[in-house]
Tab-separated table of C-alpha atoms in Angstrom:
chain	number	residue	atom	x	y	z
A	1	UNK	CA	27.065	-21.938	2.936
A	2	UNK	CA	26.617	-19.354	0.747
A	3	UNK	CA	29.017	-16.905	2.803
A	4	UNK	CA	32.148	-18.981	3.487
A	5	UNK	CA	33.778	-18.060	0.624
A	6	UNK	CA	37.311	-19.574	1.710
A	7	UNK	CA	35.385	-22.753	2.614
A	8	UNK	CA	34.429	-22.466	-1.132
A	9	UNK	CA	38.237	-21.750	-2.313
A	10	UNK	CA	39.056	-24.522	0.041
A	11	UNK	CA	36.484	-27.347	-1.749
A	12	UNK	CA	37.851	-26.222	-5.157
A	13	UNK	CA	41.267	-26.177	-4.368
A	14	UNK	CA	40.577	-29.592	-3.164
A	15	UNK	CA	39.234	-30.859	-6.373
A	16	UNK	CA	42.605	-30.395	-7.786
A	17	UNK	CA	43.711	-33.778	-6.688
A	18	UNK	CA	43.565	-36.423	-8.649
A	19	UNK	CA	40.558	-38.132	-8.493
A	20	UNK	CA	38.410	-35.929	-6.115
A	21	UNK	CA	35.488	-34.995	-7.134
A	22	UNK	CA	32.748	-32.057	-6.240
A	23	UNK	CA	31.407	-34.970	-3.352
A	24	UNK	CA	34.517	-35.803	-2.057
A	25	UNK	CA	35.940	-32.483	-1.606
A	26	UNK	CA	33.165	-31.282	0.007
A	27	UNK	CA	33.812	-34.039	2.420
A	28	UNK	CA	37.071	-33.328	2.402
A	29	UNK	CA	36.849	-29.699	3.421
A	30	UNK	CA	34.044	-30.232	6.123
A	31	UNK	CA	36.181	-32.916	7.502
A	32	UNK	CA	38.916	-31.256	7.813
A	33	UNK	CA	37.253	-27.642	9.185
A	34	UNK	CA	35.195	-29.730	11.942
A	35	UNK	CA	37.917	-32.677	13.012
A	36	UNK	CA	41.012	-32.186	12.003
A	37	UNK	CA	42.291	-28.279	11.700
A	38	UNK	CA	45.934	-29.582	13.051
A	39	UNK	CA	45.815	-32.153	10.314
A	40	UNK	CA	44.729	-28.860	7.898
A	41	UNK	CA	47.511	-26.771	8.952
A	42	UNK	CA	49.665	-29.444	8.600
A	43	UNK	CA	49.024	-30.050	5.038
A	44	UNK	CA	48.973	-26.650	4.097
A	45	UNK	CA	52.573	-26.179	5.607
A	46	UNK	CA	53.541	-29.768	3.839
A	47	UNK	CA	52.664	-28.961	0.576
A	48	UNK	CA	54.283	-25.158	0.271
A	49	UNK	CA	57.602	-26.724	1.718
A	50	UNK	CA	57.322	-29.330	-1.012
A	51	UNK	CA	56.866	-27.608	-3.858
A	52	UNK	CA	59.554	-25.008	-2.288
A	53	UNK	CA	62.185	-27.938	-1.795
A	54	UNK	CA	61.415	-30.789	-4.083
A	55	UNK	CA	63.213	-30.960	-7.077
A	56	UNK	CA	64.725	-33.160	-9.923
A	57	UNK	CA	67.934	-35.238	-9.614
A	58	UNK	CA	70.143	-33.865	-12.644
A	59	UNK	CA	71.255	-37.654	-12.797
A	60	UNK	CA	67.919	-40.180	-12.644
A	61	UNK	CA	65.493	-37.037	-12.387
A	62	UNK	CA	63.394	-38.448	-9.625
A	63	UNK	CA	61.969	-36.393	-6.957
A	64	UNK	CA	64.928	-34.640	-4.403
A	65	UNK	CA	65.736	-32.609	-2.014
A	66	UNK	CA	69.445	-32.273	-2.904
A	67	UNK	CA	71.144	-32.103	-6.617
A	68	UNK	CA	71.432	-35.309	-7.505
A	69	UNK	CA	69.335	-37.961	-5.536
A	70	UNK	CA	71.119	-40.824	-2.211
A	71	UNK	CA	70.481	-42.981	-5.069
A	72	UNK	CA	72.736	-42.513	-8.044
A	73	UNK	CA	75.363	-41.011	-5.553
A	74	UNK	CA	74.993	-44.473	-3.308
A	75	UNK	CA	78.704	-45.809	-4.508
A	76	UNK	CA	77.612	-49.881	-3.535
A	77	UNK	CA	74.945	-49.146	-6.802
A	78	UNK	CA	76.287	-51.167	-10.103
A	79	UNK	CA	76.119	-48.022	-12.286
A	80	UNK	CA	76.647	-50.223	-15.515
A	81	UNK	CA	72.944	-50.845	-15.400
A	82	UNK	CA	70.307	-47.895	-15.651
A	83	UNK	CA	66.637	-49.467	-15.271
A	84	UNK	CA	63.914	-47.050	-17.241
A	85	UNK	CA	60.434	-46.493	-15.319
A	86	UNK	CA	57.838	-43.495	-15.776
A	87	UNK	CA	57.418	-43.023	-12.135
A	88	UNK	CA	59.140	-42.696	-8.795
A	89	UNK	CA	56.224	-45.256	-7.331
A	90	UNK	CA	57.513	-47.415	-10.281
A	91	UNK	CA	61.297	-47.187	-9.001
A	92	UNK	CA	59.901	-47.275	-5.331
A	93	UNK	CA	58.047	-50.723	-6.493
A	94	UNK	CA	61.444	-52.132	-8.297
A	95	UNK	CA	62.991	-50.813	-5.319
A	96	UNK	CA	60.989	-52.883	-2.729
A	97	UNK	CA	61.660	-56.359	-4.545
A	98	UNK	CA	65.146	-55.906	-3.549
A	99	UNK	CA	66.089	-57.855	-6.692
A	100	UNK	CA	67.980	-54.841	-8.540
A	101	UNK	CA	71.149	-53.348	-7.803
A	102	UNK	CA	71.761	-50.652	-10.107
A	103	UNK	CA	70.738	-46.969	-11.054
A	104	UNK	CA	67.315	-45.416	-12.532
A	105	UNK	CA	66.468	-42.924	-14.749
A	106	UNK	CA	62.766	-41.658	-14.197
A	107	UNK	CA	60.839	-41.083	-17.484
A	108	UNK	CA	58.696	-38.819	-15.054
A	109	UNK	CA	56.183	-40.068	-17.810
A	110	UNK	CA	55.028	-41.917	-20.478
A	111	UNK	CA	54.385	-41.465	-24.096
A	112	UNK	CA	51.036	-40.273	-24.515
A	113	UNK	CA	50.018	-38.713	-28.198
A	114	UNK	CA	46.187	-38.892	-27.416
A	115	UNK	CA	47.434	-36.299	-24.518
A	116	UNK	CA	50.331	-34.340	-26.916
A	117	UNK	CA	53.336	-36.005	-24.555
A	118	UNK	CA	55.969	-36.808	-27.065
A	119	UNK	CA	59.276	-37.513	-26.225
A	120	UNK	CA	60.478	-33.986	-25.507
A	121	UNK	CA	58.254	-34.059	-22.692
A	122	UNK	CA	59.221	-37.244	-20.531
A	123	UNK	CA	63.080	-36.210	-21.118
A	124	UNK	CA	64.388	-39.037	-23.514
A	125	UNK	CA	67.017	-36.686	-24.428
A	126	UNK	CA	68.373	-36.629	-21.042
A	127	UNK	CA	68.111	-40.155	-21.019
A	128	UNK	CA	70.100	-40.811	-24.102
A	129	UNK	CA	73.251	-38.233	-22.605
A	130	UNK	CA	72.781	-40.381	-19.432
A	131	UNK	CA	73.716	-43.247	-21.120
A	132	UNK	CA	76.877	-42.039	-22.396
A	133	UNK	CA	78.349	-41.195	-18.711
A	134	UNK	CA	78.675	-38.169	-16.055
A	135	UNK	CA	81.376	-36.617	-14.434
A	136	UNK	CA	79.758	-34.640	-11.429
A	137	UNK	CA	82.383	-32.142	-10.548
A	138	UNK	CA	80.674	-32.225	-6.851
A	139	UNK	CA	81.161	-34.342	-5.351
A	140	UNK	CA	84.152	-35.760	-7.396
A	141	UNK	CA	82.077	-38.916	-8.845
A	142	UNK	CA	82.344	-40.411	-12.270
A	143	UNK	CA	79.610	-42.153	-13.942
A	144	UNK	CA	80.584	-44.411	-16.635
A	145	UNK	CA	78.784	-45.069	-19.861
A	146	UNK	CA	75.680	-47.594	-19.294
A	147	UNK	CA	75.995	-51.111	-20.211
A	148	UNK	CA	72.772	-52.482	-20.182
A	149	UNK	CA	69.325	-50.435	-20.244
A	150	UNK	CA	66.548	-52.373	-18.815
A	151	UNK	CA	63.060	-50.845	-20.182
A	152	UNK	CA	60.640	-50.998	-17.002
A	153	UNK	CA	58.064	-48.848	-18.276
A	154	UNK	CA	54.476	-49.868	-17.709
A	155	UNK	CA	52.930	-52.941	-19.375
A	156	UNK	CA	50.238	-50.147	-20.465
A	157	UNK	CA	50.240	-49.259	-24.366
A	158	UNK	CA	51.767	-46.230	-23.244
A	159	UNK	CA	53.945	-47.623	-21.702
A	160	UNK	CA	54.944	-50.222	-23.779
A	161	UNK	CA	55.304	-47.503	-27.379
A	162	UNK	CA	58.040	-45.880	-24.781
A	163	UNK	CA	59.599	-48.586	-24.588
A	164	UNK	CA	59.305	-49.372	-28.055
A	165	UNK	CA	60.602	-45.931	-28.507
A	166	UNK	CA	63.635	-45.902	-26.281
A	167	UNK	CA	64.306	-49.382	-28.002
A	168	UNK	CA	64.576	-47.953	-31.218
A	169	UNK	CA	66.518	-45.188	-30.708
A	170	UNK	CA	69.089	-46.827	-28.464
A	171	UNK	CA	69.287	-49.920	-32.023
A	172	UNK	CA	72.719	-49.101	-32.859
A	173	UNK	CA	73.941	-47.780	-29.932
A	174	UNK	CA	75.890	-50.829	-29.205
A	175	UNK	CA	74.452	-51.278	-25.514
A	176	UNK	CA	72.547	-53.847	-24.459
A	177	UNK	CA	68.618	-52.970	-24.126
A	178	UNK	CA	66.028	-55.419	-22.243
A	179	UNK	CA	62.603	-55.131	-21.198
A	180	UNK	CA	60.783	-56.684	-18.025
A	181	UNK	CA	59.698	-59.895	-19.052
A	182	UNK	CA	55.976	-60.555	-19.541
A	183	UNK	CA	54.498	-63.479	-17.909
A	184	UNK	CA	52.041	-65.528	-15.520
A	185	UNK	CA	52.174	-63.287	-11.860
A	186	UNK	CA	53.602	-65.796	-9.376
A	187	UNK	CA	50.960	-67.466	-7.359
A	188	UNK	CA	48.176	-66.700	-9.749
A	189	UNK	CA	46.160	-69.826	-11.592
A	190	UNK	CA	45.814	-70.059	-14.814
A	191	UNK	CA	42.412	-70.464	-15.118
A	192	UNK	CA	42.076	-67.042	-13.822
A	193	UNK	CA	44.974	-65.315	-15.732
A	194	UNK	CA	43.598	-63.207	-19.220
A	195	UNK	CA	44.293	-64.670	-22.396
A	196	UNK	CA	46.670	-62.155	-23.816
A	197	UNK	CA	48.919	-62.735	-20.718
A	198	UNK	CA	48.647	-66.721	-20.945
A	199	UNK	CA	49.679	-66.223	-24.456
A	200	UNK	CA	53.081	-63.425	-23.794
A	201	UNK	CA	54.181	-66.463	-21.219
A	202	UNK	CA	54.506	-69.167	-23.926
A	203	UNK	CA	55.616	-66.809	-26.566
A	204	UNK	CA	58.234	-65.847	-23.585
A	205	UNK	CA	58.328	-69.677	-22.547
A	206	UNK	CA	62.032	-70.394	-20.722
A	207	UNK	CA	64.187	-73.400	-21.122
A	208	UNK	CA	63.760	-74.622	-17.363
A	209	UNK	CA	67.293	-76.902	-17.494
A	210	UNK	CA	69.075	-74.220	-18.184
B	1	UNK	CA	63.282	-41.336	-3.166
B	2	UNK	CA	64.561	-41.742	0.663
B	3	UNK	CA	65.799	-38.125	0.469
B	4	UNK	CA	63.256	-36.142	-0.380
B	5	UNK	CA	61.709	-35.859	3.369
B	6	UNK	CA	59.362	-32.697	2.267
B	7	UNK	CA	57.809	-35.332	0.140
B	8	UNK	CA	57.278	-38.018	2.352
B	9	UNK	CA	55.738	-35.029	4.443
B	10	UNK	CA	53.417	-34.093	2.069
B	11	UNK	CA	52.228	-37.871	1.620
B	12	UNK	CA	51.646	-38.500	5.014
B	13	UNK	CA	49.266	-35.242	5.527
B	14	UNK	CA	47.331	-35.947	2.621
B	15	UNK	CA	46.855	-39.092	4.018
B	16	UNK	CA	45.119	-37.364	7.126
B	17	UNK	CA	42.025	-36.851	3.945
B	18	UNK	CA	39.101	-39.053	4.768
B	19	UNK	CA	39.135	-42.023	2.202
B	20	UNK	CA	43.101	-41.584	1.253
B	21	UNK	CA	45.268	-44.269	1.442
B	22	UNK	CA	49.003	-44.472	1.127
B	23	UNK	CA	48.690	-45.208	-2.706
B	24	UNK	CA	46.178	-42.210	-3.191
B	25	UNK	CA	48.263	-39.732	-1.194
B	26	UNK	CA	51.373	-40.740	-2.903
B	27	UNK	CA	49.881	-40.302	-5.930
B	28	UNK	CA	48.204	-36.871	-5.238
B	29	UNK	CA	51.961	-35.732	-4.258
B	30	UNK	CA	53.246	-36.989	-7.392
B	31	UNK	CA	50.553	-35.193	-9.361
B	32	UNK	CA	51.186	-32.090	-7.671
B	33	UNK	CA	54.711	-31.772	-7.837
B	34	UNK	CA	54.695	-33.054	-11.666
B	35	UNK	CA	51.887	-31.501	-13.017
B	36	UNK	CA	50.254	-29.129	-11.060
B	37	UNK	CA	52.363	-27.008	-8.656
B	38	UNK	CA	50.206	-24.113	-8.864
B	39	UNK	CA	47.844	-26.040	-7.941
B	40	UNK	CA	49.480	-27.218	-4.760
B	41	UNK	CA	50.392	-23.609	-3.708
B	42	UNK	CA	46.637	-22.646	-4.017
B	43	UNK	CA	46.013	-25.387	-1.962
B	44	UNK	CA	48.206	-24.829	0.383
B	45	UNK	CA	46.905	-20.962	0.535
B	46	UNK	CA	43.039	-22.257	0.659
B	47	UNK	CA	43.879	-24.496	3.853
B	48	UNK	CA	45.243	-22.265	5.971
B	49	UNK	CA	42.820	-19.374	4.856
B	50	UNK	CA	40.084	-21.629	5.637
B	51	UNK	CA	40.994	-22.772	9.259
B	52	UNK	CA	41.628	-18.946	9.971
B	53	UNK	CA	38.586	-17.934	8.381
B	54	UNK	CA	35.657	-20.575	9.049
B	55	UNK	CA	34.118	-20.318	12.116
B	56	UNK	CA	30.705	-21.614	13.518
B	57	UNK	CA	27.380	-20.019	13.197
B	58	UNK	CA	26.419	-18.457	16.147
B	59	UNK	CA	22.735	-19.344	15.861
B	60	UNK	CA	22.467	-22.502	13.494
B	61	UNK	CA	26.387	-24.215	13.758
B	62	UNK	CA	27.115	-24.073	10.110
B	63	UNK	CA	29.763	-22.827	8.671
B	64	UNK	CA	30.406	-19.223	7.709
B	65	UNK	CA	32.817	-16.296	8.131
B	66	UNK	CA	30.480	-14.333	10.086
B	67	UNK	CA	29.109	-14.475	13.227
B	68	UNK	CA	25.853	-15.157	12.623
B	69	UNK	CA	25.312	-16.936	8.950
B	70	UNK	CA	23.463	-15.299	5.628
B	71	UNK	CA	20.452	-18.334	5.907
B	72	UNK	CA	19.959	-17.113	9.441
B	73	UNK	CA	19.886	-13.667	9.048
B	74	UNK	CA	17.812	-13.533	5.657
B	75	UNK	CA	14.247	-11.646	6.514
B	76	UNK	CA	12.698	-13.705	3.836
B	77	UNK	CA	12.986	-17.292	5.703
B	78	UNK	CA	10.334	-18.099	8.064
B	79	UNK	CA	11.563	-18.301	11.369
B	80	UNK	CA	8.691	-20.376	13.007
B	81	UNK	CA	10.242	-23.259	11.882
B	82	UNK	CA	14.008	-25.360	12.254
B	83	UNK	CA	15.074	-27.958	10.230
B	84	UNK	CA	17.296	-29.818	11.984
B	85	UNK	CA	20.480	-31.461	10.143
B	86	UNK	CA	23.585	-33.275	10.819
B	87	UNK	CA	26.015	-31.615	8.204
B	88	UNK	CA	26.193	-28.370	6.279
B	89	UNK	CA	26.327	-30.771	2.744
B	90	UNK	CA	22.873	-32.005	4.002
B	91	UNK	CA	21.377	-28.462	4.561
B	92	UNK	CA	22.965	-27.765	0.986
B	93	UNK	CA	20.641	-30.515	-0.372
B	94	UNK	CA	17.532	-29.624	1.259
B	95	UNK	CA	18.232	-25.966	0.018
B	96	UNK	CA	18.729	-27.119	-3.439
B	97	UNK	CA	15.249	-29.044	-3.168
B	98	UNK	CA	13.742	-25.310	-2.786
B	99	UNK	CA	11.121	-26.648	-0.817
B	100	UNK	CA	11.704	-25.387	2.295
B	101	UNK	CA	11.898	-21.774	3.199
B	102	UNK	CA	12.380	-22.258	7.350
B	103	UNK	CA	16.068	-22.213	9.283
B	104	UNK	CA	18.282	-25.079	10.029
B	105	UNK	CA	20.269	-25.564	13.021
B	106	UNK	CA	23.467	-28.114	11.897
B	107	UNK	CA	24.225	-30.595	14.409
B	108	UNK	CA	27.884	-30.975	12.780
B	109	UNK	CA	27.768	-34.475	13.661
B	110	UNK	CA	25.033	-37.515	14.938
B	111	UNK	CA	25.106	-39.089	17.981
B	112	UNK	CA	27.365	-42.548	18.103
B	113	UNK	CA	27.804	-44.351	20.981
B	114	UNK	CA	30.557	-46.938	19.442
B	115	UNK	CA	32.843	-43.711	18.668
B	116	UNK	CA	32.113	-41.745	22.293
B	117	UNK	CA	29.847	-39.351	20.475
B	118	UNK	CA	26.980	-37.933	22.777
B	119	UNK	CA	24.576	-35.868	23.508
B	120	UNK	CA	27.105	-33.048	24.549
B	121	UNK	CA	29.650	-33.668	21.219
B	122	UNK	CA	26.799	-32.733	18.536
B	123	UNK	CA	25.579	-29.845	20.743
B	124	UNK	CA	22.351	-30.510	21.961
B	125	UNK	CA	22.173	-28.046	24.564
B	126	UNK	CA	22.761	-25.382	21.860
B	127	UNK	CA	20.074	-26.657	19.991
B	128	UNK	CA	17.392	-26.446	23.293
B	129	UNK	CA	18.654	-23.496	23.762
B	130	UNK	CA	17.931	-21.950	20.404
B	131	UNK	CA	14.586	-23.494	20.488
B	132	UNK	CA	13.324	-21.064	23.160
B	133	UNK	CA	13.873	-17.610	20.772
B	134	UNK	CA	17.100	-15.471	20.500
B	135	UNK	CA	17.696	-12.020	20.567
B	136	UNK	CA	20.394	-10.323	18.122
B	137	UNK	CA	22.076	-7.401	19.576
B	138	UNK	CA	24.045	-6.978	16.175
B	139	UNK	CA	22.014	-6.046	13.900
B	140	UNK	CA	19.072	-5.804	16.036
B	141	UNK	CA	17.234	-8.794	14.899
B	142	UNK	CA	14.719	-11.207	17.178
B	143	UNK	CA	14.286	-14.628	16.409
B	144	UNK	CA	11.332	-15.448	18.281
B	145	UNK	CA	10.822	-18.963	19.674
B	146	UNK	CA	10.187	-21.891	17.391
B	147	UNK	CA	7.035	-23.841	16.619
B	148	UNK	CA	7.957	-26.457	14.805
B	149	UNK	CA	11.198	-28.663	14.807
B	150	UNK	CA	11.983	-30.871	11.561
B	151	UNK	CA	14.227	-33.644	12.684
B	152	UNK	CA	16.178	-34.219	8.676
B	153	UNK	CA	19.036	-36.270	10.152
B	154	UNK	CA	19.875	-39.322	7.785
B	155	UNK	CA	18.149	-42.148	7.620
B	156	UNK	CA	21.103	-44.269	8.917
B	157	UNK	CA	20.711	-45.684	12.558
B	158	UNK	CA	22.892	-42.877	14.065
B	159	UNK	CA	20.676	-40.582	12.556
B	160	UNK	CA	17.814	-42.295	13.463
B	161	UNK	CA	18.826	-42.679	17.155
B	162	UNK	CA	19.550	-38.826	17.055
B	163	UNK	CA	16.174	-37.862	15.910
B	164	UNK	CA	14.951	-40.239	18.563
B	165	UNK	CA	16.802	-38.473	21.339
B	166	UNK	CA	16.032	-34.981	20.501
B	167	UNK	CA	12.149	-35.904	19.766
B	168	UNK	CA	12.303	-37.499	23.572
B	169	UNK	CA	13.898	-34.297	24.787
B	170	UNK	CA	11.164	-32.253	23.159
B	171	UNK	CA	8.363	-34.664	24.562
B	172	UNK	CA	7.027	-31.972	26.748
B	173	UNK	CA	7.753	-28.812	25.445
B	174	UNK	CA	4.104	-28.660	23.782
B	175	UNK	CA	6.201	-27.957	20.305
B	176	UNK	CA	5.210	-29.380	16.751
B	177	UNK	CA	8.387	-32.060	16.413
B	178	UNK	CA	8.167	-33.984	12.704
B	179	UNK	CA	10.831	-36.040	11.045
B	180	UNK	CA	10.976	-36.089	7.130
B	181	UNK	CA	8.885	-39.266	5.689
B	182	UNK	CA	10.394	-42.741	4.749
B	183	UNK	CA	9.091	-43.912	1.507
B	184	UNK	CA	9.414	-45.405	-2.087
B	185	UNK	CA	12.531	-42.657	-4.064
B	186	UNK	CA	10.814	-40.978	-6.467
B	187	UNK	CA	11.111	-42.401	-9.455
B	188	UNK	CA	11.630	-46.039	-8.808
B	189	UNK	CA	10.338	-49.442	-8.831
B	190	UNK	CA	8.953	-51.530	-6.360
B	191	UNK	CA	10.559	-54.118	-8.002
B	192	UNK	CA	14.170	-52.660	-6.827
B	193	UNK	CA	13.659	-51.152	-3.631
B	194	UNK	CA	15.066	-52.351	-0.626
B	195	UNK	CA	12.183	-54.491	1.866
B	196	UNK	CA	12.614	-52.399	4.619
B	197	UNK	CA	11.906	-49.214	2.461
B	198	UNK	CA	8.697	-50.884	1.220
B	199	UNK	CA	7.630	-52.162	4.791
B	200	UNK	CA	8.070	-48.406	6.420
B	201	UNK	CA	6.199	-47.021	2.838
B	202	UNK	CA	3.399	-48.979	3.621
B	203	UNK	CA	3.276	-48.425	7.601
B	204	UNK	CA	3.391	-44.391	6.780
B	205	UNK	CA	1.055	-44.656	3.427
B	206	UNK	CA	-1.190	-41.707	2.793
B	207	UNK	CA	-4.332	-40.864	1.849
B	208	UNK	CA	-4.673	-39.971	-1.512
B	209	UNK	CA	-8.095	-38.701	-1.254
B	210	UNK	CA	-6.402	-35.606	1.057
């Protein structure tokens, strides 16, 4: 194939992705050339309007279209609670269980000094003037100051030194700071459940009457 | 993020990639976006370069931004003999081998009767065709007819069937037809190998003694 150089461009530009390889792309790029050139076109035109049109929300800084994202402007949200994550497939997760009713703020992130990602780089600054309220001038919506910041970073030790992090910092703040609590997943056996786990859920053991 | 539509755009055409899912394209999106938007736009560029570009070999079916590919025209190769393959990544490993110094002719798919693939969908005809000699108006080039046909389709029961249709096809056209040999991988142990592999190594043993 030694003179289709945009069939070349194309495999490399492929590898780009997360978790392609030389293989895969090459699979990638011959699947797409010799089946699906609609489904080609279409990804080419997807991914220039993204990156043209997808932005952060100056509130939660999750992925939008608009200024500040349907969620933090969605007035039926309890916007005395902010809930922490490092992704928007974290908040989309949190989101699903349909157990939480009030804002985000996306870390877009996690701690990482192996990889030189201090806290400058996920944004904790922004997080910490979150917390003390926003008045968006447009549309006229106030945002009080946070009540309670629940830490849903990742149960990763990234994840959990951001928390750590955030926790520290936010010590004498005054507001009230929880964490996702650590336990047994529901349906799971014991028998089958690691050690450190069995061990966070009866350090983390609840008083079932009450 | 329910309003950031370019996104959920871009997830669902990466999810047209062989072997993505709806977790692996909505992570690719998040990567992009993130970390590498650069990376997106030369994606974006590659695609739709490629499907304007890449085009079929008129004389072998790879492809290549010509009419008429490098492999083919190259006065070195010897023209006597056609390897015949199912995929351009499979011509790219018997090239790397550099054992074989003949043309290919790239089926660009196998026969597969459970997915309505047939004779007429992996281009036979084109094939027969080539078999009997071509001659090159631009540049003036003749490819005179083949003596030998290789049949290097996988060893997979697609590719096995296809071999078996083309050397039916070729029955009585007083041509040399040979398929590559089954056998023991080089460098293994009996011990390991498959029985099937060890049954067909010792129906097509060899002798030794030349």
């Amino acid at each position: 194939m030694a003179d289709a150089h945009s069939l070349d461009a194309l495999t490399d530009a492929l590898r780009r992705l997360p978790g392609v390889g030389a293989k895969s792309a090459a699979r990638m790029a011959y699947h797409l050339l010799q089946h699906d050139r609609a489904g080609a076109l279409q990804l080419s035109v997807a991914l220039s309007h993204a990156v043209e049109q997808v932005q952060h929300c100056e509130l939660c800084h999750t992925f939008t279209e608009q200024r500040v994202c349907s969620t933090c402007l969605d007035p039926a949200r309890d916007r005395s609670q902010l809930c922490v994550v490092e992704t928007p497939a974290d908040q989309a997760a949190l989101e699903r269980t349909g157990a939480y009713r009030g804002l985000f703020f996306v870390l877009m992130g996690k701690l990482s000094p192996l990889d030189n990602i201090g806290p400058h780089d996920i944004g904790l600054q922004k997080l910490f003037d979150r917390l003390g309220g926003v008045h968006l001038a447009v549309p006229d919506m106030v945002f009080p100051p946070v009540q309670e910041v629940i830490l849903a970073t990742n149960f990763t030790a990234e994840g959990e030194a951001t928390a750590h992090v955030i926790a520290q910092a936010l010590r004498d703040s005054g507001l009230q700071v929880t964490r996702l609590s650590r336990g047994v997943p529901v349906g799971s056996e014991l028998e089958y459940v690691d050690l450190g786990t069995i061990a966070h859920a009866l350090v983390d053991r609840r008083n079932t009457l009450g």
